[in-house]
Coordinates of C-alpha atoms and ligand atoms in Angstrom, one line a residue:
X246 CA 53.6 38.1 199.0
X247 CA 57.0 37.6 196.3
X248 CA 58.2 34.3 197.9
X249 CA 54.8 32.9 197.0
X250 CA 55.3 34.6 193.4
X251 CA 59.0 33.2 192.9
X252 CA 57.8 29.2 194.1
X253 CA 54.8 29.5 191.7
X254 CA 56.8 30.9 189.2
X255 CA 59.6 28.2 189.8
X256 CA 56.8 25.6 189.2
X257 CA 55.5 27.1 185.8
X258 CA 59.1 27.1 184.7
X259 CA 59.7 23.6 185.9
X260 CA 56.1 22.7 184.0
X261 CA 57.1 24.2 180.5
X262 CA 60.3 22.7 179.5
X263 CA 59.2 23.8 175.7
X264 CA 57.3 26.6 174.0
X265 CA 54.3 23.8 173.8
X266 CA 54.1 23.1 177.4
X267 CA 54.5 26.9 178.1
X268 CA 51.3 27.4 175.9
X269 CA 49.3 24.6 177.3
X270 CA 50.1 25.5 180.6
X271 CA 48.5 28.9 180.3
X272 CA 45.6 27.7 178.3
X273 CA 44.8 25.2 181.2
X274 CA 45.0 28.6 183.5
X275 CA 42.7 30.3 181.3
X276 CA 40.3 27.5 180.8
X277 CA 40.1 27.9 185.1
X278 CA 39.5 30.9 184.5
X279 CA 36.3 30.3 182.3
X280 CA 37.9 31.7 179.1
X281 CA 36.3 29.9 176.2
X282 CA 38.8 28.6 173.6
X283 CA 38.5 29.8 169.9
X284 CA 39.5 27.9 166.9
X285 CA 41.2 29.9 164.0
X286 CA 39.6 27.7 161.0
X287 CA 35.8 28.0 163.0
X288 CA 33.5 30.8 163.0
X289 CA 33.8 33.2 166.3
X290 CA 30.9 34.3 168.0
X291 CA 32.1 36.7 170.6
X292 CA 30.2 39.1 173.3
X293 CA 30.7 42.2 175.1
X294 CA 32.3 41.3 178.1
X295 CA 33.8 37.8 176.9
X296 CA 36.3 36.0 177.8
X297 CA 38.6 34.2 175.0
X298 CA 41.7 32.7 174.1
X299 CA 43.2 31.7 171.0
X300 CA 46.4 29.6 170.0
X301 CA 48.4 29.2 166.5
X302 CA 50.7 26.3 166.0
X303 CA 50.0 25.2 169.7
X304 CA 53.3 27.5 170.8
X305 CA 51.8 31.4 170.4
X306 CA 48.9 32.2 172.7
X307 CA 46.8 35.6 172.5
X308 CA 44.0 36.0 175.3
X309 CA 41.7 38.6 175.4
X310 CA 39.1 40.0 177.2
X311 CA 36.1 42.5 176.2
X312 CA 34.7 45.4 177.6
X313 CA 30.9 45.0 178.2
X314 CA 30.7 48.4 177.1
X315 CA 32.6 50.9 174.0
X316 CA 36.1 49.9 174.4
X317 CA 38.2 53.0 174.3
X318 CA 41.3 51.2 172.8
X319 CA 43.4 48.0 173.4
X320 CA 46.2 47.1 176.1
X321 CA 48.7 44.4 175.1
X322 CA 51.5 42.6 176.6
X323 CA 53.2 40.8 173.8
X324 CA 56.2 38.3 175.4
X325 CA 57.8 34.9 173.8
X326 CA 57.3 31.5 174.8
X327 CA 60.5 30.1 172.8
X328 CA 64.1 30.1 174.4
X329 CA 67.8 29.0 172.8
X330 CA 68.3 25.0 173.1
X331 CA 68.8 22.3 170.9
X332 CA 66.5 20.6 168.7
X333 CA 66.6 16.9 167.6
X334 CA 67.4 16.4 164.2
X335 CA 65.4 14.0 161.6
X336 CA 67.2 10.5 162.0
X337 CA 68.3 11.6 165.6
X338 CA 70.7 8.5 166.3
X339 CA 74.3 9.0 165.6
X340 CA 77.0 6.1 166.5
X341 CA 80.4 7.1 168.2
X342 CA 83.4 4.5 167.9
X343 CA 80.8 1.5 167.5
X344 CA 80.2 1.7 170.9
X345 CA 78.0 4.5 171.8
X346 CA 74.6 6.1 170.3
X347 CA 74.6 9.9 170.7
X348 CA 72.0 12.5 169.4
X349 CA 71.9 14.7 166.4
X350 CA 70.9 17.9 167.4
X351 CA 71.1 21.4 165.8
X352 CA 71.2 24.6 167.9
X353 CA 67.5 26.6 167.9
X354 CA 68.4 30.5 168.8
X355 CA 71.6 31.9 170.4
X356 CA 72.6 30.1 173.3
X357 CA 75.6 30.2 175.4
X358 CA 77.2 26.3 174.8
X359 CA 79.4 25.9 178.2
X360 CA 76.9 25.6 180.8
X361 CA 74.9 22.7 178.6
X362 CA 77.8 20.4 179.3
X363 CA 77.9 17.9 182.3
X364 CA 74.5 18.2 183.6
X365 CA 71.1 15.7 183.0
X366 CA 69.3 16.5 180.1
X367 CA 66.1 15.1 179.0
X368 CA 63.9 15.5 175.4
X369 CA 60.5 17.4 175.5
X370 CA 58.3 19.0 172.6
X371 CA 55.4 17.4 170.5
X372 CA 54.7 15.1 167.7
X373 CA 52.5 14.7 165.3
X374 CA 50.4 12.0 164.3
X375 CA 47.1 11.3 162.1
X376 CA 44.1 10.1 163.8
X377 CA 42.7 7.2 161.4
X378 CA 39.0 8.0 162.1
X379 CA 39.1 11.6 161.3
X380 CA 42.1 11.7 159.0
X381 CA 42.7 15.1 161.5
X382 CA 46.5 15.4 162.1
X383 CA 46.8 15.5 165.8
X384 CA 49.6 17.2 167.9
X385 CA 50.6 15.5 171.2
X386 CA 53.0 16.9 174.0
X387 CA 55.8 15.0 174.9
X388 CA 58.2 15.2 178.2
X389 CA 60.8 12.1 179.0
X390 CA 60.6 13.2 182.7
X391 CA 64.1 11.5 183.2
X392 CA 67.7 12.2 183.1
X393 CA 67.7 10.6 179.4
X394 CA 71.0 12.2 178.1
X395 CA 74.1 14.4 179.0
X396 CA 76.8 16.2 177.4
X397 CA 80.4 15.2 178.6
X398 CA 82.9 17.5 178.4
X399 CA 86.6 16.6 176.6
X400 CA 88.5 16.2 180.1
X401 CA 91.6 19.0 180.7
X402 CA 94.3 16.7 180.0
X403 CA 92.9 15.9 176.3
X404 CA 92.2 20.2 176.0
X405 CA 94.9 21.8 178.0
X406 CA 93.5 25.2 176.2
X407 CA 89.8 24.4 177.5
X408 CA 90.1 27.3 179.7
X409 CA 91.5 29.8 177.5
X410 CA 88.6 30.2 175.6
X411 CA 87.2 27.7 173.6
X412 CA 85.0 28.0 169.9
X413 CA 82.2 25.5 170.0
X414 CA 81.8 23.0 167.0
X415 CA 77.7 22.3 167.2
X416 CA 78.3 19.3 164.8
X417 CA 81.2 18.3 167.0
X418 CA 80.9 19.1 170.3
X419 CA 77.1 19.5 171.4
X420 CA 75.8 16.3 170.5
X421 CA 74.3 14.4 174.0
X422 CA 75.4 10.9 174.6
X423 CA 72.1 8.7 174.5
X424 CA 73.2 5.3 175.6
X425 CA 75.6 2.3 174.5
X426 CA 75.3 0.7 171.4
X427 CA 72.2 -1.4 172.9
X428 CA 70.5 1.8 172.6
X429 CA 70.7 1.8 168.8
X430 CA 67.1 2.5 167.4
X431 CA 65.4 3.0 170.4
X432 CA 65.0 6.6 170.5
X433 CA 62.0 7.2 168.2
X434 CA 60.8 4.4 169.9
X435 CA 61.1 6.0 173.6
X436 CA 59.5 8.8 172.4
X437 CA 56.3 7.1 170.8
X438 CA 55.7 5.0 174.0
X439 CA 55.8 8.4 176.0
X440 CA 52.4 9.1 174.1
X441 CA 51.1 5.8 173.7
X442 CA 51.5 5.3 169.9
X443 CA 53.9 3.6 168.1
X444 CA 57.0 4.9 166.0
X445 CA 55.6 4.2 162.9
X446 CA 52.9 6.8 163.4
X447 CA 55.0 9.9 164.2
X448 CA 54.7 11.7 161.1
X449 CA 56.6 14.8 162.1
X450 CA 58.1 15.8 165.5
X451 CA 59.5 19.0 167.1
X452 CA 61.8 17.8 169.9
X453 CA 64.2 20.1 171.8
X454 CA 66.6 19.4 174.6
X455 CA 66.2 21.1 178.5
X456 CA 67.9 21.3 181.5
X457 CA 66.7 18.9 183.8
X458 CA 68.0 20.9 187.0
X459 CA 65.0 22.4 189.0
X460 CA 64.6 26.0 189.7
X461 CA 66.2 27.1 193.0
X462 CA 65.5 30.5 194.9
X463 CA 68.7 31.5 196.8
X464 CA 71.1 34.2 198.0
X465 CA 72.0 35.5 201.6
X466 CA 68.4 36.4 202.1
X467 CA 66.6 34.1 199.0
X468 CA 67.2 37.2 196.9
X469 CA 67.6 35.4 193.6
X470 CA 65.6 32.8 191.8
X471 CA 67.5 30.5 188.7
X472 CA 66.2 28.5 186.0
X473 CA 66.2 27.9 182.8
X474 CA 64.2 30.0 180.2
X475 CA 63.4 32.9 182.6
X476 CA 64.0 34.5 179.1
X477 CA 61.0 35.4 178.3
X478 CA 58.6 32.9 180.6
X479 CA 59.1 35.1 183.5
X480 CA 57.3 37.9 181.8
X481 CA 54.9 35.5 180.1
X482 CA 53.8 34.0 183.5
X483 CA 53.6 37.8 184.8
X484 CA 51.8 39.2 182.1
X485 CA 49.0 36.1 182.6
X486 CA 48.9 36.6 186.3
X487 CA 48.5 40.7 186.1
X488 CA 46.3 39.9 183.1
X489 CA 43.8 37.5 185.0
X490 CA 43.9 39.9 188.0
X491 CA 43.3 43.2 186.5
X492 CA 40.0 44.6 186.2
X493 CA 39.8 44.8 182.1
X494 CA 36.9 47.0 181.8
X495 CA 38.2 50.2 180.1
X496 CA 40.0 49.2 177.1
X497 CA 40.3 45.7 175.3
X498 CA 43.0 43.4 177.6
X499 CA 45.5 41.2 175.3
X500 CA 48.0 38.7 176.2
X501 CA 49.9 37.9 173.6
X502 CA 52.7 35.2 173.6
X503 CA 54.0 34.8 170.8
X504 CA 57.2 31.7 169.7
X505 CA 60.5 31.9 167.7
X506 CA 61.7 35.2 168.8
X507 CA 64.8 33.6 169.1
X508 CA 65.0 33.4 165.7
X509 CA 64.3 36.2 164.3
X510 CA 60.1 36.2 164.4
X511 CA 59.7 35.2 160.8
X512 CA 57.0 32.3 161.5
X513 CA 54.0 32.1 160.6
X514 CA 53.3 32.0 164.8
X515 CA 55.9 34.6 165.2
X516 CA 55.9 38.6 165.8
X517 CA 56.4 39.3 162.2
X518 CA 53.3 37.2 161.2
X519 CA 50.0 38.2 160.7
X520 CA 48.6 36.2 163.9
X521 CA 48.2 39.3 166.1
X522 CA 46.5 41.0 163.4
X523 CA 44.4 38.4 162.2
X524 CA 43.2 38.2 165.9
X525 CA 42.7 41.8 166.7
X526 CA 40.9 42.7 162.7
X527 CA 38.8 39.5 163.8
X528 CA 37.9 40.5 167.1
X529 CA 36.7 43.8 165.6
X530 CA 34.7 42.4 162.8
X531 CA 32.9 40.0 164.7
X532 CA 31.8 42.6 167.5
X533 CA 30.4 44.5 164.7
X534 CA 33.1 47.2 164.4
X535 CA 34.2 48.9 161.4
X536 CA 37.7 49.3 159.8
X537 CA 37.9 52.8 160.6
X538 CA 36.6 51.6 164.1
X539 CA 39.6 49.4 164.3
X540 CA 42.7 52.0 163.6
X541 CA 40.4 54.4 166.0
X542 CA 41.0 52.2 168.7
X543 CA 44.4 51.0 167.5
X544 CA 45.6 54.9 168.3
X545 CA 44.6 55.0 171.4
X546 CA 46.1 51.7 172.2
X547 CA 49.7 50.7 173.7
X548 CA 51.3 47.8 174.2
X549 CA 54.3 46.7 176.3
X550 CA 56.6 44.2 174.6
X551 CA 58.0 42.1 177.5
X552 CA 61.0 40.7 177.1
X553 CA 63.9 40.3 180.0
X554 CA 66.7 42.6 180.3
X555 CA 70.5 42.1 181.3
X556 CA 71.2 43.4 184.8
X557 CA 74.5 44.6 185.6
X558 CA 77.0 41.5 185.6
X559 CA 78.6 41.9 189.2
X560 CA 81.7 40.4 187.9
X561 CA 81.6 42.5 184.7
X562 CA 80.3 45.9 185.6
X563 CA 82.0 47.7 182.4
X564 CA 79.8 46.1 180.0
X565 CA 77.0 48.1 181.0
X566 CA 76.3 51.7 180.4
X567 CA 77.8 54.4 182.8
X568 CA 74.5 55.3 184.2
X569 CA 71.7 52.9 182.8
X570 CA 72.9 49.8 184.7
X571 CA 69.7 47.9 185.5
X572 CA 70.2 45.6 189.1
X573 CA 68.3 42.5 190.1
X574 CA 65.2 43.6 192.4
X575 CA 65.5 47.2 191.4
X576 CA 62.1 46.7 189.2
X577 CA 61.2 46.7 186.0
X578 CA 63.7 47.7 183.0
X579 CA 62.4 50.4 180.0
X580 CA 65.0 49.6 177.5
X581 CA 65.8 52.5 175.2
X582 CA 67.8 52.4 171.8
X583 CA 68.6 55.3 169.7
X584 CA 68.0 53.2 166.3
X585 CA 65.0 52.2 167.7
X586 CA 65.9 47.6 168.5
X587 CA 63.8 49.2 171.2
X588 CA 60.5 50.8 170.4
X589 CA 60.0 52.8 173.6
X590 CA 60.0 56.7 172.9
X591 CA 59.3 59.7 174.9
X592 CA 55.6 59.0 174.9
X593 CA 55.7 54.9 175.2
X594 CA 57.8 55.7 178.4
X595 CA 55.9 58.2 179.7
X596 CA 52.4 55.9 179.4
X597 CA 54.4 52.9 180.8
X598 CA 56.2 55.1 184.0
X599 CA 52.7 56.7 184.5
X600 CA 51.1 53.1 185.1
X601 CA 54.1 52.0 187.0
X602 CA 53.7 55.0 189.1
X603 CA 50.0 54.3 189.8
X604 CA 50.7 50.5 190.6
X605 CA 53.7 51.9 193.1
X606 CA 56.0 50.0 191.2
X607 CA 59.7 50.7 190.9
X608 CA 61.3 51.1 187.3
X609 CA 64.9 51.0 186.1
X610 CA 66.0 52.1 182.4
X611 CA 68.1 50.3 180.3
X612 CA 70.7 51.2 177.2
X613 CA 73.5 49.2 175.6
X614 CA 76.5 51.0 176.2
X615 CA 77.4 53.0 172.9
X616 CA 80.2 51.0 171.5
X617 CA 78.2 47.7 172.2
X618 CA 75.5 46.4 169.8
X619 CA 72.6 45.0 171.7
X620 CA 70.0 42.1 171.4
X621 CA 67.0 42.9 169.8
X622 CA 63.1 41.6 170.4
X623 CA 59.8 41.5 169.0
X624 CA 58.1 44.8 169.4
X625 CA 59.5 46.3 167.0
X626 CA 58.7 43.2 164.6
X627 CA 55.5 43.5 165.9
X628 CA 55.0 46.8 164.8
X629 CA 55.5 46.2 161.0
X630 CA 52.0 44.3 161.7
X631 CA 49.9 46.4 164.2
X632 CA 51.6 49.2 164.3
X633 CA 50.6 51.6 167.9
X634 CA 52.4 53.0 170.9
X635 CA 55.2 50.4 172.2
X636 CA 57.2 50.1 175.4
X637 CA 59.9 47.7 175.2
X638 CA 60.8 46.7 178.8
X639 CA 61.6 43.6 180.6
X640 CA 62.6 42.0 183.5
X641 CA 66.5 42.2 184.9
X642 CA 68.4 38.9 184.5
X643 CA 71.9 37.3 184.2
X644 CA 73.5 34.9 182.0
X645 CA 70.7 35.5 179.0
X646 CA 70.7 32.4 176.8
X647 CA 72.6 29.9 179.3
X648 CA 70.0 27.0 180.1
X649 CA 70.2 28.3 183.9
X650 CA 69.4 31.8 183.9
X651 CA 69.2 34.2 187.2
X652 CA 66.5 36.6 188.4
X653 CA 65.5 39.0 191.6
X654 CA 62.6 37.1 192.9
X655 CA 61.2 40.6 193.9
X656 CA 60.7 41.9 190.3
X657 CA 58.3 39.2 188.9
X658 CA 56.0 40.3 191.7
X659 CA 56.7 44.2 190.0
X660 CA 55.2 43.4 186.8
X661 CA 52.4 41.4 188.0
X662 CA 51.5 44.3 189.3
X663 CA 52.2 46.5 186.9
X664 CA 49.9 44.5 184.2
X665 CA 47.0 44.5 186.6
X666 CA 47.6 48.4 186.8
X667 CA 47.4 48.3 183.0
X668 CA 44.7 46.1 182.3
X669 CA 42.2 48.2 184.0
Ligands
CO1000 CO1 63.7 37.3 175.3

């Protein structure tokens, strides 16, 4: 069962090189299940028992299912669609030594730099063109689906200290090689051609590098899965699968995937934005509920903020807390932090443990070592807009923010089962 889940996850990850592709793939899965797509700039007509989704910026998505009868409250799982990478700048080509063309890139989020070197990479994202007939701006997905660029390391002979720690300079070290001088002036044409337009028609672009290495399921008993973007598409994928499998009858079920978590969530489509608040209040308005009904429902709701967690590293076991040390395939990780970087408290932990108990899914716990500052996530940021009981969880993984991360092959299935139970 879980090898099938891992293979399905691998396909989803490989087909989702950027947040735009991840959202597009979720949108297709929802349309296949007869969900209705809503547009933020058009009137909504919603019915009890109806199933809908809405996107913002084509990079965040909220799907929801309205109970047939009076809702008891809301059940929300929120994850994120973006991952650390390198973004292609405006004026993307740079010459080197009159012989080479490189791409001018800048970092997006806090990536591990070393694993980006010496491996085939490509470019994906979106472009925006203006449709001459309608005058509308149209976004088109881009994926140059072949080995296109590579960031070559400097030979050990030219930096004898390379294995003794290296401070990467994003403007010097991380620029990928695109071609010899004959490639000059061709990059935007290549992008345009892949979308069936000309380079002058491209009025804007959000293009990113991605690792071309396919997903792998490996280990003595094929217990591990490695791929780019496990953080956080593993949670987004499991949330969607559980959402589609759940009964969604008692509570309004909400599958929410937000962009820009890796850069602080402060965009119009990020967790700090009004996207979730706007959507939930609009649903209430369209169904004829009052503002007080919304507040009552919110007080009877639970949000699972699902973002991957650090497993104990086999070569660095001292980096984990002495007692709260998740392992791969050990189950869903509940994250705790006294300073509330994670939202989990006694109440939300209890509610989540109860769900996992009913679903017969193992849970483990994570805290940072008390002498180490940890990362943050979207739960507490989202709570500044929509405040409700929230538990921070994730699936255990290694090498977070590498372009090739590793997780447990069993854990995706655990989150699908827990999500299915949650969306009752
Ligand atoms: Co994350």
